[in-house]
Amino acid sequence: MPVMRSNSWIPSVFSDLFDTDFVPKNNYTAPAINVKESSKAYTVELAAPGMKKEDFNVHINDEGNLIIKMESKQEHKDEDKNTRYLRREFSYSKFEQTLILPDDVKKEDIKARVDNGVLTVELPKVVEEKVKLSRQIDIA
């Protein structure tokens, strides 16, 4: 009779208990990013549910690229000397994205905000004044 081995130190009974719709497995994926363009600006939206303003770092590097970093650590502790842990959940999220900015972005006016779990970065465009080509030419 073959012996089944499990990589998990938690018995399969507990795995069946924890891996349900009520306690889903954690899937680690990069946040979704939307990039929109209007006549006046580009807008970058990054979905980060549960993240706060303090969890983000948005800056422009020496090469003129936009760097978005996100890092969050959460530890849930329930101290009880009469019990021992069979499973303990720690949450750690880290994400970094580099965006190459177009030449028409006015880098000194970039703004960012977090609202309802969405980081929004506004990248205003350089306003080019159109030079009027029509003029009166004097006849000599």
PDB file of C-alpha atoms in Angstrom:
ATOM      1  CA  MET A   1       0.000   0.000   0.000  1.00  0.00           C
ATOM      2  CA  PRO A   2       1.614   3.336  -1.067  1.00  0.00           C
ATOM      3  CA  VAL A   3       2.159   5.958   1.579  1.00  0.00           C
ATOM      4  CA  MET A   4       0.989   9.500   0.794  1.00  0.00           C
ATOM      5  CA  ARG A   5       3.222  12.266   2.005  1.00  0.00           C
ATOM      6  CA  SER A   6       2.176  15.823   2.465  1.00  0.00           C
ATOM      7  CA  ASN A   7       4.460  18.849   2.366  1.00  0.00           C
ATOM      8  CA  SER A   8       2.280  20.509   4.955  1.00  0.00           C
ATOM      9  CA  TRP A   9       2.892  20.044   8.657  1.00  0.00           C
ATOM     10  CA  ILE A  10      -0.812  20.581   9.283  1.00  0.00           C
ATOM     11  CA  PRO A  11      -2.771  17.326   9.067  1.00  0.00           C
ATOM     12  CA  SER A  12      -5.104  17.048   6.085  1.00  0.00           C
ATOM     13  CA  VAL A  13      -8.112  17.219   8.396  1.00  0.00           C
ATOM     14  CA  PHE A  14      -7.142  20.764   9.253  1.00  0.00           C
ATOM     15  CA  SER A  15      -6.379  21.611   5.640  1.00  0.00           C
ATOM     16  CA  ASP A  16      -9.891  20.553   4.716  1.00  0.00           C
ATOM     17  CA  LEU A  17     -11.208  22.723   7.519  1.00  0.00           C
ATOM     18  CA  PHE A  18      -9.224  25.825   6.518  1.00  0.00           C
ATOM     19  CA  ASP A  19      -9.328  25.572   2.718  1.00  0.00           C
ATOM     20  CA  THR A  20     -12.998  26.397   2.252  1.00  0.00           C
ATOM     21  CA  ASP A  21     -15.014  29.259   0.824  1.00  0.00           C
ATOM     22  CA  PHE A  22     -15.185  30.724   4.336  1.00  0.00           C
ATOM     23  CA  VAL A  23     -11.403  30.707   4.782  1.00  0.00           C
ATOM     24  CA  PRO A  24      -9.955  30.939   1.268  1.00  0.00           C
ATOM     25  CA  LYS A  25      -6.294  30.361   0.453  1.00  0.00           C
ATOM     26  CA  ASN A  26      -4.264  33.488  -0.081  1.00  0.00           C
ATOM     27  CA  ASN A  27      -3.429  34.156  -3.698  1.00  0.00           C
ATOM     28  CA  TYR A  28      -0.543  36.520  -4.247  1.00  0.00           C
ATOM     29  CA  THR A  29      -0.962  38.607  -7.358  1.00  0.00           C
ATOM     30  CA  ALA A  30       0.070  42.066  -8.420  1.00  0.00           C
ATOM     31  CA  PRO A  31      -2.523  44.809  -7.990  1.00  0.00           C
ATOM     32  CA  ALA A  32      -4.535  45.798 -11.045  1.00  0.00           C
ATOM     33  CA  ILE A  33      -3.383  49.012 -12.728  1.00  0.00           C
ATOM     34  CA  ASN A  34      -5.468  51.222 -15.015  1.00  0.00           C
ATOM     35  CA  VAL A  35      -3.947  54.002 -17.125  1.00  0.00           C
ATOM     36  CA  LYS A  36      -6.274  56.589 -18.659  1.00  0.00           C
ATOM     37  CA  GLU A  37      -5.471  59.501 -20.956  1.00  0.00           C
ATOM     38  CA  SER A  38      -7.378  62.724 -21.467  1.00  0.00           C
ATOM     39  CA  SER A  39      -6.415  65.862 -23.330  1.00  0.00           C
ATOM     40  CA  LYS A  40      -5.042  67.386 -20.105  1.00  0.00           C
ATOM     41  CA  ALA A  41      -3.516  64.461 -18.177  1.00  0.00           C
ATOM     42  CA  TYR A  42      -2.742  60.793 -17.750  1.00  0.00           C
ATOM     43  CA  THR A  43      -4.287  59.043 -14.733  1.00  0.00           C
ATOM     44  CA  VAL A  44      -2.853  55.903 -13.139  1.00  0.00           C
ATOM     45  CA  GLU A  45      -5.153  53.924 -10.825  1.00  0.00           C
ATOM     46  CA  LEU A  46      -3.838  51.065  -8.704  1.00  0.00           C
ATOM     47  CA  ALA A  47      -6.281  48.815  -6.828  1.00  0.00           C
ATOM     48  CA  ALA A  48      -5.033  48.167  -3.286  1.00  0.00           C
ATOM     49  CA  PRO A  49      -7.943  47.252  -1.004  1.00  0.00           C
ATOM     50  CA  GLY A  50      -7.227  47.716   2.690  1.00  0.00           C
ATOM     51  CA  MET A  51      -4.093  49.790   2.091  1.00  0.00           C
ATOM     52  CA  LYS A  52      -3.577  53.189   3.690  1.00  0.00           C
ATOM     53  CA  LYS A  53      -1.774  56.277   2.510  1.00  0.00           C
ATOM     54  CA  GLU A  54       1.208  55.359   4.719  1.00  0.00           C
ATOM     55  CA  ASP A  55       1.639  52.037   2.879  1.00  0.00           C
ATOM     56  CA  PHE A  56       2.601  53.767  -0.405  1.00  0.00           C
ATOM     57  CA  ASN A  57       5.719  55.470  -1.711  1.00  0.00           C
ATOM     58  CA  VAL A  58       5.403  57.275  -5.041  1.00  0.00           C
ATOM     59  CA  HIS A  59       8.440  59.047  -6.508  1.00  0.00           C
ATOM     60  CA  ILE A  60      10.347  59.823  -9.691  1.00  0.00           C
ATOM     61  CA  ASN A  61      13.802  58.263 -10.000  1.00  0.00           C
ATOM     62  CA  ASP A  62      16.968  59.769 -11.539  1.00  0.00           C
ATOM     63  CA  GLU A  63      15.965  58.518 -14.982  1.00  0.00           C
ATOM     64  CA  GLY A  64      12.597  60.291 -14.852  1.00  0.00           C
ATOM     65  CA  ASN A  65      10.514  57.133 -14.351  1.00  0.00           C
ATOM     66  CA  LEU A  66       7.567  56.961 -11.970  1.00  0.00           C
ATOM     67  CA  ILE A  67       8.111  54.406  -9.180  1.00  0.00           C
ATOM     68  CA  ILE A  68       5.113  53.140  -7.198  1.00  0.00           C
ATOM     69  CA  LYS A  69       5.927  51.067  -4.114  1.00  0.00           C
ATOM     70  CA  MET A  70       3.442  49.490  -1.755  1.00  0.00           C
ATOM     71  CA  GLU A  71       4.270  47.609   1.444  1.00  0.00           C
ATOM     72  CA  SER A  72       2.017  46.459   4.245  1.00  0.00           C
ATOM     73  CA  LYS A  73       2.663  44.193   7.215  1.00  0.00           C
ATOM     74  CA  GLN A  74      -0.094  42.856   9.434  1.00  0.00           C
ATOM     75  CA  GLU A  75       0.240  40.409  12.261  1.00  0.00           C
ATOM     76  CA  HIS A  76      -2.750  39.061  14.123  1.00  0.00           C
ATOM     77  CA  LYS A  77      -1.834  37.810  17.581  1.00  0.00           C
ATOM     78  CA  ASP A  78      -4.159  36.183  20.063  1.00  0.00           C
ATOM     79  CA  GLU A  79      -2.082  35.361  23.110  1.00  0.00           C
ATOM     80  CA  ASP A  80      -3.394  32.517  25.246  1.00  0.00           C
ATOM     81  CA  LYS A  81      -1.067  30.341  27.318  1.00  0.00           C
ATOM     82  CA  ASN A  82      -3.545  27.448  27.392  1.00  0.00           C
ATOM     83  CA  THR A  83      -3.491  26.923  23.627  1.00  0.00           C
ATOM     84  CA  ARG A  84      -0.975  26.305  20.916  1.00  0.00           C
ATOM     85  CA  TYR A  85      -1.122  27.363  17.289  1.00  0.00           C
ATOM     86  CA  LEU A  86      -1.952  24.882  14.564  1.00  0.00           C
ATOM     87  CA  ARG A  87      -2.095  27.667  12.049  1.00  0.00           C
ATOM     88  CA  ARG A  88      -1.211  31.339  12.450  1.00  0.00           C
ATOM     89  CA  GLU A  89      -1.775  33.922   9.752  1.00  0.00           C
ATOM     90  CA  PHE A  90       0.648  36.716   8.989  1.00  0.00           C
ATOM     91  CA  SER A  91      -0.003  39.106   6.163  1.00  0.00           C
ATOM     92  CA  TYR A  92       2.775  40.773   4.211  1.00  0.00           C
ATOM     93  CA  SER A  93       2.285  42.545   0.924  1.00  0.00           C
ATOM     94  CA  LYS A  94       4.982  44.177  -1.133  1.00  0.00           C
ATOM     95  CA  PHE A  95       4.694  45.542  -4.646  1.00  0.00           C
ATOM     96  CA  GLU A  96       6.805  47.789  -6.847  1.00  0.00           C
ATOM     97  CA  GLN A  97       6.021  49.049 -10.329  1.00  0.00           C
ATOM     98  CA  THR A  98       8.118  51.294 -12.575  1.00  0.00           C
ATOM     99  CA  LEU A  99       6.300  53.308 -15.229  1.00  0.00           C
ATOM    100  CA  ILE A 100       8.214  55.040 -18.010  1.00  0.00           C
ATOM    101  CA  LEU A 101       6.646  58.467 -18.327  1.00  0.00           C
ATOM    102  CA  PRO A 102       5.903  60.026 -21.713  1.00  0.00           C
ATOM    103  CA  ASP A 103       7.821  63.164 -22.644  1.00  0.00           C
ATOM    104  CA  ASP A 104       4.705  65.342 -22.393  1.00  0.00           C
ATOM    105  CA  VAL A 105       4.213  64.796 -18.612  1.00  0.00           C
ATOM    106  CA  LYS A 106       4.782  67.857 -16.416  1.00  0.00           C
ATOM    107  CA  LYS A 107       6.771  66.003 -13.734  1.00  0.00           C
ATOM    108  CA  GLU A 108       6.820  68.808 -11.168  1.00  0.00           C
ATOM    109  CA  ASP A 109       2.991  68.817 -10.966  1.00  0.00           C
ATOM    110  CA  ILE A 110       2.351  65.081 -10.405  1.00  0.00           C
ATOM    111  CA  LYS A 111      -0.099  64.406  -7.542  1.00  0.00           C
ATOM    112  CA  ALA A 112      -1.197  61.201  -5.800  1.00  0.00           C
ATOM    113  CA  ARG A 113      -4.032  60.293  -3.422  1.00  0.00           C
ATOM    114  CA  VAL A 114      -5.559  57.174  -1.854  1.00  0.00           C
ATOM    115  CA  ASP A 115      -9.327  56.840  -1.676  1.00  0.00           C
ATOM    116  CA  ASN A 116     -11.393  53.711  -0.926  1.00  0.00           C
ATOM    117  CA  GLY A 117      -8.475  51.343  -1.560  1.00  0.00           C
ATOM    118  CA  VAL A 118      -7.448  52.921  -4.861  1.00  0.00           C
ATOM    119  CA  LEU A 119      -4.204  54.843  -5.354  1.00  0.00           C
ATOM    120  CA  THR A 120      -4.714  57.517  -8.019  1.00  0.00           C
ATOM    121  CA  VAL A 121      -1.725  59.293  -9.559  1.00  0.00           C
ATOM    122  CA  GLU A 122      -2.482  62.332 -11.721  1.00  0.00           C
ATOM    123  CA  LEU A 123       0.134  63.050 -14.404  1.00  0.00           C
ATOM    124  CA  PRO A 124      -0.674  66.422 -15.979  1.00  0.00           C
ATOM    125  CA  LYS A 125       0.450  67.023 -19.526  1.00  0.00           C
ATOM    126  CA  VAL A 126       2.632  69.916 -20.590  1.00  0.00           C
ATOM    127  CA  VAL A 127       0.358  72.505 -22.150  1.00  0.00           C
ATOM    128  CA  GLU A 128       1.761  73.522 -25.477  1.00  0.00           C
ATOM    129  CA  GLU A 129       0.676  76.925 -26.616  1.00  0.00           C
ATOM    130  CA  LYS A 130      -0.074  76.936 -30.282  1.00  0.00           C
ATOM    131  CA  VAL A 131       1.740  79.678 -32.107  1.00  0.00           C
ATOM    132  CA  LYS A 132      -0.461  81.596 -34.467  1.00  0.00           C
ATOM    133  CA  LEU A 133       0.918  81.231 -37.937  1.00  0.00           C
ATOM    134  CA  SER A 134      -1.153  83.944 -39.554  1.00  0.00           C
ATOM    135  CA  ARG A 135       0.384  87.414 -39.654  1.00  0.00           C
ATOM    136  CA  GLN A 136       0.537  90.414 -41.877  1.00  0.00           C
ATOM    137  CA  ILE A 137       3.544  90.544 -44.182  1.00  0.00           C
ATOM    138  CA  ASP A 138       4.773  93.979 -45.117  1.00  0.00           C
ATOM    139  CA  ILE A 139       5.457  94.615 -48.769  1.00  0.00           C
ATOM    140  CA  ALA A 140       8.736  96.365 -49.386  1.00  0.00           C
TER     141      ALA A 140
END
